[in-house]
Backbone as ProteinMPNN parsed JSONL, in Angstrom:
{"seq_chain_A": "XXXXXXXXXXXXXXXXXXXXXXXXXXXXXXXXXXXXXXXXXXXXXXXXXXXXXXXXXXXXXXXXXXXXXXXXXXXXXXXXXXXXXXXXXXXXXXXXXXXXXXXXXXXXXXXXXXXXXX", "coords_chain_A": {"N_chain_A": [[-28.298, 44.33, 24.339], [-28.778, 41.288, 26.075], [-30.068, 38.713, 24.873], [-31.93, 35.758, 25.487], [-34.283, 33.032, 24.441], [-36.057, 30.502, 24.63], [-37.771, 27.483, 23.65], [-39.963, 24.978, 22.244], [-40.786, 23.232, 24.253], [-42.87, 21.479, 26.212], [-45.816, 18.971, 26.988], [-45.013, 15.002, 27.285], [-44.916, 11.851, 26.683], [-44.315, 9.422, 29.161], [-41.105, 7.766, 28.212], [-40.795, 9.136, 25.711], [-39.759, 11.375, 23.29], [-38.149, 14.357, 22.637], [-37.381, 18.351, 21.727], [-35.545, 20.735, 22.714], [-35.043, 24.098, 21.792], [-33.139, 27.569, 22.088], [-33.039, 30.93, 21.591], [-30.122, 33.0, 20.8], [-29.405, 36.404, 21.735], [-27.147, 39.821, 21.248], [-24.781, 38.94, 22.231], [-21.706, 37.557, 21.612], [-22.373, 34.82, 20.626], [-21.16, 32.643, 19.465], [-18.89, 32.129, 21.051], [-18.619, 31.284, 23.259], [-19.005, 28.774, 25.875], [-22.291, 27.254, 25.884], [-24.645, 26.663, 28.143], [-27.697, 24.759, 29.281], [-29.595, 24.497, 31.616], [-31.961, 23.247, 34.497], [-34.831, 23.128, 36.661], [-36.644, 21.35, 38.359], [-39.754, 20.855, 39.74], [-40.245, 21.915, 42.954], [-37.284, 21.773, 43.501], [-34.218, 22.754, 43.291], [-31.845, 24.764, 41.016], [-30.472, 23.105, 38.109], [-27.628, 22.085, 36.993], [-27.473, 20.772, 33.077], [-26.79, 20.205, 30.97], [-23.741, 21.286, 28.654], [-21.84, 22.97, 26.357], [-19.075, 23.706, 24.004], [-18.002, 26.215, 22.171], [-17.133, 25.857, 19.577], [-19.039, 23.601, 19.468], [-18.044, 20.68, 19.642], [-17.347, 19.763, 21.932], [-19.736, 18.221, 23.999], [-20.944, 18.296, 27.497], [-22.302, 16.345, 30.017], [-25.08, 16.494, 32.86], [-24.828, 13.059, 35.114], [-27.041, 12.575, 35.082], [-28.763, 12.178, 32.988], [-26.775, 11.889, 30.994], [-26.458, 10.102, 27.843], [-29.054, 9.897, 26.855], [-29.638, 12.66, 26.441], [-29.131, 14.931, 23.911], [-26.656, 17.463, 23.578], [-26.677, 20.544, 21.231], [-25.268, 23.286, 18.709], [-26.057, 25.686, 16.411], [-24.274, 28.012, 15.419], [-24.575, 29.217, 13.053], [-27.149, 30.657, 13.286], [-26.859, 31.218, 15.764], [-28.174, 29.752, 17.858], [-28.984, 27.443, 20.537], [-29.934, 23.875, 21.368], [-31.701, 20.762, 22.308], [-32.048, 17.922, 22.459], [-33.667, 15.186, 23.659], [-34.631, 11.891, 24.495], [-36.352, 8.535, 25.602], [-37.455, 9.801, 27.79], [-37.996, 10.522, 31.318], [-40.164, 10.634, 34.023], [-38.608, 12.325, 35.648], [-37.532, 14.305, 34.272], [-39.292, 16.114, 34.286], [-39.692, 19.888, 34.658], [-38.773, 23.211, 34.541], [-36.955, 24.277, 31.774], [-33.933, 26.199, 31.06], [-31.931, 27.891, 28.979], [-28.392, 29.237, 29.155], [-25.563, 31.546, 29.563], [-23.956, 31.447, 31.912], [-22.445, 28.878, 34.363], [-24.542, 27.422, 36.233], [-24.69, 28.605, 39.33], [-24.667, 28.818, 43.437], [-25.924, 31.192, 43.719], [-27.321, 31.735, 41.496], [-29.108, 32.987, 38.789], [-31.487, 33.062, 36.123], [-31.615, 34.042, 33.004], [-34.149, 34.169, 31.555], [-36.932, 33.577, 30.11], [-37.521, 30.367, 30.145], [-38.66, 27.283, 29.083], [-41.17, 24.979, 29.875], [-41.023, 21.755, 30.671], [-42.746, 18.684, 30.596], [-43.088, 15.515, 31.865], [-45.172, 13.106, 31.372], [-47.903, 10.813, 31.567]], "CA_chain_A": [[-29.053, 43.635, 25.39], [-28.68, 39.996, 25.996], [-32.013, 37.666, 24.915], [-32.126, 34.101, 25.018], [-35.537, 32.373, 24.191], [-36.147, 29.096, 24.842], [-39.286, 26.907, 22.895], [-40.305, 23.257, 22.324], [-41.208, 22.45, 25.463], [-44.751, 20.547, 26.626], [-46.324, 17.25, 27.435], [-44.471, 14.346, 26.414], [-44.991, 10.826, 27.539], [-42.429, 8.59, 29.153], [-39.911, 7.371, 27.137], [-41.125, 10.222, 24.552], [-39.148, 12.523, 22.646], [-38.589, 16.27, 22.826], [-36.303, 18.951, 21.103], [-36.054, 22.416, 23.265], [-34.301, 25.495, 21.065], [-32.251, 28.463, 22.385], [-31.961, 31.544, 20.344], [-29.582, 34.058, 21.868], [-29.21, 37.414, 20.486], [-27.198, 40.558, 22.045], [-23.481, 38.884, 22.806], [-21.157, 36.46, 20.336], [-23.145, 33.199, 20.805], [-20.363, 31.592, 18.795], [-17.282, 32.303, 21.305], [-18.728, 30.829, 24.718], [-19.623, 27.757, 26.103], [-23.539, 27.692, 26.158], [-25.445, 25.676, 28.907], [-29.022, 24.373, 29.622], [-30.096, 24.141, 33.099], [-33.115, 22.701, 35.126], [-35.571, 23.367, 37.577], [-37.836, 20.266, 39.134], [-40.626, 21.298, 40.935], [-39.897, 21.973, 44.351], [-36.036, 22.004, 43.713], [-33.446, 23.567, 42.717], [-31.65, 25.064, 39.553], [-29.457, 21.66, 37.866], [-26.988, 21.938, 35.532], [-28.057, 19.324, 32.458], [-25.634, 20.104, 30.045], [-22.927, 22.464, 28.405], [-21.218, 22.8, 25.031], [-18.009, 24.452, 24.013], [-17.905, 27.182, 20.965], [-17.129, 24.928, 18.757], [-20.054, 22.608, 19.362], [-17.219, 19.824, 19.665], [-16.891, 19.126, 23.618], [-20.271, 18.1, 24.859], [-20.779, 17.451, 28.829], [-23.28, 16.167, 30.508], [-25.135, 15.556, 34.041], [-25.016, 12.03, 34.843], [-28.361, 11.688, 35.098], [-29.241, 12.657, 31.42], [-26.096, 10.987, 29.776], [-27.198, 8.4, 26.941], [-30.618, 10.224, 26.923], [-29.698, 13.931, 25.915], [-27.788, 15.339, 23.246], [-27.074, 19.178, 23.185], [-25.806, 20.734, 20.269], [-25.203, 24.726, 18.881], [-25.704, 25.78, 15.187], [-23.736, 29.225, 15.287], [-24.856, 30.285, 12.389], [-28.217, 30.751, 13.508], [-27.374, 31.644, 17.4], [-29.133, 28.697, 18.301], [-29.07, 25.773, 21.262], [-30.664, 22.877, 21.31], [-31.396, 19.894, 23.484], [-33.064, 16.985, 22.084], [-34.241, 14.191, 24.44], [-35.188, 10.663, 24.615], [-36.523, 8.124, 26.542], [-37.941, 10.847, 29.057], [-38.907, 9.991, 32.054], [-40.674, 11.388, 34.963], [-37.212, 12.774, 36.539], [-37.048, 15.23, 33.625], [-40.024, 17.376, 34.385], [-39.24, 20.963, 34.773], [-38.498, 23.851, 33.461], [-35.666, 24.459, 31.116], [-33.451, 27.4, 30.66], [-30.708, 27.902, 28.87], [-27.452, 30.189, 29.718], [-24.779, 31.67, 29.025], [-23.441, 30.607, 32.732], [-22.804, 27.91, 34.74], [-25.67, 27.678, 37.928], [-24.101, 28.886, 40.605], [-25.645, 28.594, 44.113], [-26.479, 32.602, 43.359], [-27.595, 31.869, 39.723], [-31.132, 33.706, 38.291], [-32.459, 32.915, 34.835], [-31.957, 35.532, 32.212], [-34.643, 34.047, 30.277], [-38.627, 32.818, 30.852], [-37.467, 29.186, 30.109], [-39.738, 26.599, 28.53], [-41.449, 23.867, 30.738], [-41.535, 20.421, 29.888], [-44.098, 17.825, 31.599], [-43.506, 13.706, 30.905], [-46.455, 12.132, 31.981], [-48.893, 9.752, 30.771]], "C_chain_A": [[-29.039, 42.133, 25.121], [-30.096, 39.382, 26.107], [-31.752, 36.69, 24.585], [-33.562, 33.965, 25.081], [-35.838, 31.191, 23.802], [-37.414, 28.488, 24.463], [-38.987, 25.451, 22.882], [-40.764, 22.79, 23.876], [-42.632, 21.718, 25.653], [-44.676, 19.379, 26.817], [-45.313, 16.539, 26.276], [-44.364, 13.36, 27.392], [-43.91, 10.271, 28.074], [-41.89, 7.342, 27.982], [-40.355, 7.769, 25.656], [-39.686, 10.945, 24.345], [-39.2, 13.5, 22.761], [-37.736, 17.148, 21.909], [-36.538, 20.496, 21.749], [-34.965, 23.121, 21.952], [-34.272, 26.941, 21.889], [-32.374, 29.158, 21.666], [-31.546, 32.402, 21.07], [-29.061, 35.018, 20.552], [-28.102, 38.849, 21.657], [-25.337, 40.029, 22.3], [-23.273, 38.205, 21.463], [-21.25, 35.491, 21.131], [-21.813, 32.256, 20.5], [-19.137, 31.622, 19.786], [-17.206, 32.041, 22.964], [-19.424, 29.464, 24.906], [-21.464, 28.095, 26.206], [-23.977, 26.286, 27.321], [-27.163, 25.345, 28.986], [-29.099, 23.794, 31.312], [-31.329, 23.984, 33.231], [-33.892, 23.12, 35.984], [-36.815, 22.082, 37.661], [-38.268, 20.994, 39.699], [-40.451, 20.825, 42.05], [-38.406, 21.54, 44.585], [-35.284, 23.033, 43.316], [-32.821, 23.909, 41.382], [-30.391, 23.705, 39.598], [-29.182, 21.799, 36.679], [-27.461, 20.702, 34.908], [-26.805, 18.79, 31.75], [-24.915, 21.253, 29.306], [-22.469, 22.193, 26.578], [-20.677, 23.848, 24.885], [-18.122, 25.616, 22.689], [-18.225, 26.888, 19.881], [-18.424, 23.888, 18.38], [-19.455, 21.056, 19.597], [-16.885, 19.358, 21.039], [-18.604, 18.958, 24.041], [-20.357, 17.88, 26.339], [-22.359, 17.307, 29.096], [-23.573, 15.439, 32.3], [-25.546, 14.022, 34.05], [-25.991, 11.589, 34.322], [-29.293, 11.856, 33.952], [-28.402, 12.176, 30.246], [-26.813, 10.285, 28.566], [-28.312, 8.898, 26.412], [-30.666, 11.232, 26.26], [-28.676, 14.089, 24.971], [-27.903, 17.106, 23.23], [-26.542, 19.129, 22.402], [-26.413, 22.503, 19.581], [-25.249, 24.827, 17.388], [-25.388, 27.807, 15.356], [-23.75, 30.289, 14.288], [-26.388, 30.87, 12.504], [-28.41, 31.15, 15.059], [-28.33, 30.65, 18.054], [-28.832, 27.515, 19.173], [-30.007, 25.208, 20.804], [-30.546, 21.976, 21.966], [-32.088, 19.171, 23.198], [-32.994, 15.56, 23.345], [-34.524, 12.973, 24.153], [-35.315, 9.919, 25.21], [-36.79, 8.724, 27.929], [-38.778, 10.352, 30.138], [-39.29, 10.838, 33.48], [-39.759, 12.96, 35.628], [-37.263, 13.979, 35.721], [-38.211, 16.27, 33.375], [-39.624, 18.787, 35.34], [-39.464, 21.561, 34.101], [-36.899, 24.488, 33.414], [-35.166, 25.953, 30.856], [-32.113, 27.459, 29.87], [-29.568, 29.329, 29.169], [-26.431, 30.455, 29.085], [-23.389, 31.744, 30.039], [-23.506, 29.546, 33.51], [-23.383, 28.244, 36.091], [-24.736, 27.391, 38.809], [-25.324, 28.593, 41.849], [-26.584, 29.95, 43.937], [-27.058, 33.116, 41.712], [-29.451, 32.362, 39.821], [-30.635, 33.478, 36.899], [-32.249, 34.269, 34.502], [-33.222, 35.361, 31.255], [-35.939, 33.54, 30.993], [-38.048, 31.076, 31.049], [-38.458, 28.496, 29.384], [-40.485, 25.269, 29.478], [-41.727, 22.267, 29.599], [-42.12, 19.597, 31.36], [-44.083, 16.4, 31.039], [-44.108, 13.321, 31.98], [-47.489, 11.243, 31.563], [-50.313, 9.847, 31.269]], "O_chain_A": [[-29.282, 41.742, 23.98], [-30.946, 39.465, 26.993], [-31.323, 36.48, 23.45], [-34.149, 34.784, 25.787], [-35.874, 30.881, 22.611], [-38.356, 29.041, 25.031], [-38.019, 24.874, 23.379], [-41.023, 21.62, 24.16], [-43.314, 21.613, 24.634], [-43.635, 18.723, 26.836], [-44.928, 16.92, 25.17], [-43.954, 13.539, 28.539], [-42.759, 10.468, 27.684], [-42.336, 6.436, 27.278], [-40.318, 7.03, 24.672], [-38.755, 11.004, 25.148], [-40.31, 13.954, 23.037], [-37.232, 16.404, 21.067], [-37.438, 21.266, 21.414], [-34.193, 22.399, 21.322], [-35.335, 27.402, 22.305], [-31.991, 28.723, 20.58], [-32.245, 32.79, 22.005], [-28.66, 34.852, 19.4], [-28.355, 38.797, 22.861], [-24.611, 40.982, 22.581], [-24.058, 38.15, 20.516], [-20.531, 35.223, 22.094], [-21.506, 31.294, 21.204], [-18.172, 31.043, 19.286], [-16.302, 32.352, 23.739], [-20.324, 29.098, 24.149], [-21.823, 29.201, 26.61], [-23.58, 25.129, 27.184], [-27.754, 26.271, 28.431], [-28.636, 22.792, 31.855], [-32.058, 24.422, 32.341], [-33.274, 24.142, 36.284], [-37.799, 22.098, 36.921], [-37.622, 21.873, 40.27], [-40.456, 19.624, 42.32], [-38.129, 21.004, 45.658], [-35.743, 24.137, 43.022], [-33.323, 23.263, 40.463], [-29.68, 23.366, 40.544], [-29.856, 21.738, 35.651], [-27.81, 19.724, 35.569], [-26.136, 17.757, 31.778], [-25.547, 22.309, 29.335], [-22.855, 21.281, 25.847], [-21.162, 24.905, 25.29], [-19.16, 25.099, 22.277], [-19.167, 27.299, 19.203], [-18.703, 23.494, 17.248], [-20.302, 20.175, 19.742], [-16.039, 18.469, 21.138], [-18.844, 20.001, 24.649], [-19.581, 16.953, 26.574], [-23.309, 17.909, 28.593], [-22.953, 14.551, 32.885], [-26.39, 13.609, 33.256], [-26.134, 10.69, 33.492], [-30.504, 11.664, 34.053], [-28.762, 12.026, 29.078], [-27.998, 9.995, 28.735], [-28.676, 8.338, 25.378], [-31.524, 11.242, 25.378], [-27.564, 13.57, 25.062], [-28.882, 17.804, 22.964], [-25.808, 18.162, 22.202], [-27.542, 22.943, 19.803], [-24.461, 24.044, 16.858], [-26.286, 28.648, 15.382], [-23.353, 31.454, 14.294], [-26.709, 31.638, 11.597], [-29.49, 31.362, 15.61], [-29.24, 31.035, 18.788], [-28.407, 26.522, 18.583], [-30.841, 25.671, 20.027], [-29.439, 21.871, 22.494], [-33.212, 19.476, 23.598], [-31.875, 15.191, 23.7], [-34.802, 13.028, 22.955], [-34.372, 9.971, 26.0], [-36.412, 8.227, 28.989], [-39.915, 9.89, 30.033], [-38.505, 11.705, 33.863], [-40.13, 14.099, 35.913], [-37.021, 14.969, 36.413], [-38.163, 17.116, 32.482], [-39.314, 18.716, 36.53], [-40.114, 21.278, 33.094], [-36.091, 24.908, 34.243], [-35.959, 26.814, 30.475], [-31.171, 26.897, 30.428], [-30.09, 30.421, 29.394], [-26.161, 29.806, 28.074], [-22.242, 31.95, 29.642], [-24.624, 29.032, 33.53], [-22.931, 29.062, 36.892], [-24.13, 26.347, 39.048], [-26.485, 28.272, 41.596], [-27.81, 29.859, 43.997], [-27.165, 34.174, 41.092], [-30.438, 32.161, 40.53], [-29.465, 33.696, 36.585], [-32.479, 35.291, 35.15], [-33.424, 36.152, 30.334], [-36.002, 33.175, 32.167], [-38.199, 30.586, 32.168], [-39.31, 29.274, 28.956], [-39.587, 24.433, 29.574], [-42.243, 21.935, 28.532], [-41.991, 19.798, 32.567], [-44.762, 16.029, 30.081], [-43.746, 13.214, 33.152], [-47.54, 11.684, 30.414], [-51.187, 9.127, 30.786]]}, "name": "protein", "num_of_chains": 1, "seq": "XXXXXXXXXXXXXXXXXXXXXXXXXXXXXXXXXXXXXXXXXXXXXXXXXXXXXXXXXXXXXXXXXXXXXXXXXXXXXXXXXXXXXXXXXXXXXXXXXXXXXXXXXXXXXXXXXXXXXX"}
């Protein structure tokens, strides 16, 4: 059975810090791209960012460049998505995947919410 579980999330001011964590259990974590996707209140699901097997190809949506870093420790089955300089734009909640959001994409996972506000 496939389980991802997503943590770190909560309040965090603007231009605060964050660090969400991934653990996925159930497939080989190590032999697929993993993603993190979005949800704003009152939108839609938004790819953020991806990473290759390896941990060696990051991508990212524009609008998180500079700001986010993802990164995968495979021996532990583990994403991650650390943050900085957070600002309003990046409240939601986070999920991570093990595809990319389609227009027909659902969440295999609760997600974690994050909230920058002051």
């Amino acid at each position: 059975e496939v389980r991802l579980m997503e943590s770190g999330g909560g309040l965090v001011q603007p231009g605060g810090s964050l660090r969400l964590s991934c653990v996925a259990s159930g497939f080989t974590f190590s032999a697929i791209d993993m993603i993190w996707v979005r949800r704003a209140p009152g939108k839609g699901f938004e790819w953020v960012s991806s990473i290759s097997p390896s941990g060696a190809v990051p991508r990212y949506n524009p609008s998180v460049k500079d700001r986010f870093t993802i990164s995968r420790d495979n021996a532990r089955n583990t994403l991650y998505l650390f943050f900085k300089n957070a600002t309003t734009e990046d409240t939601g909640m986070y999920f991570c995947s093990k595809e990319f959001p389609t227009p027909n994409w659902v969440p295999e996972s609760q997600g974690t919410q994050v909230t920058v506000s002051s």
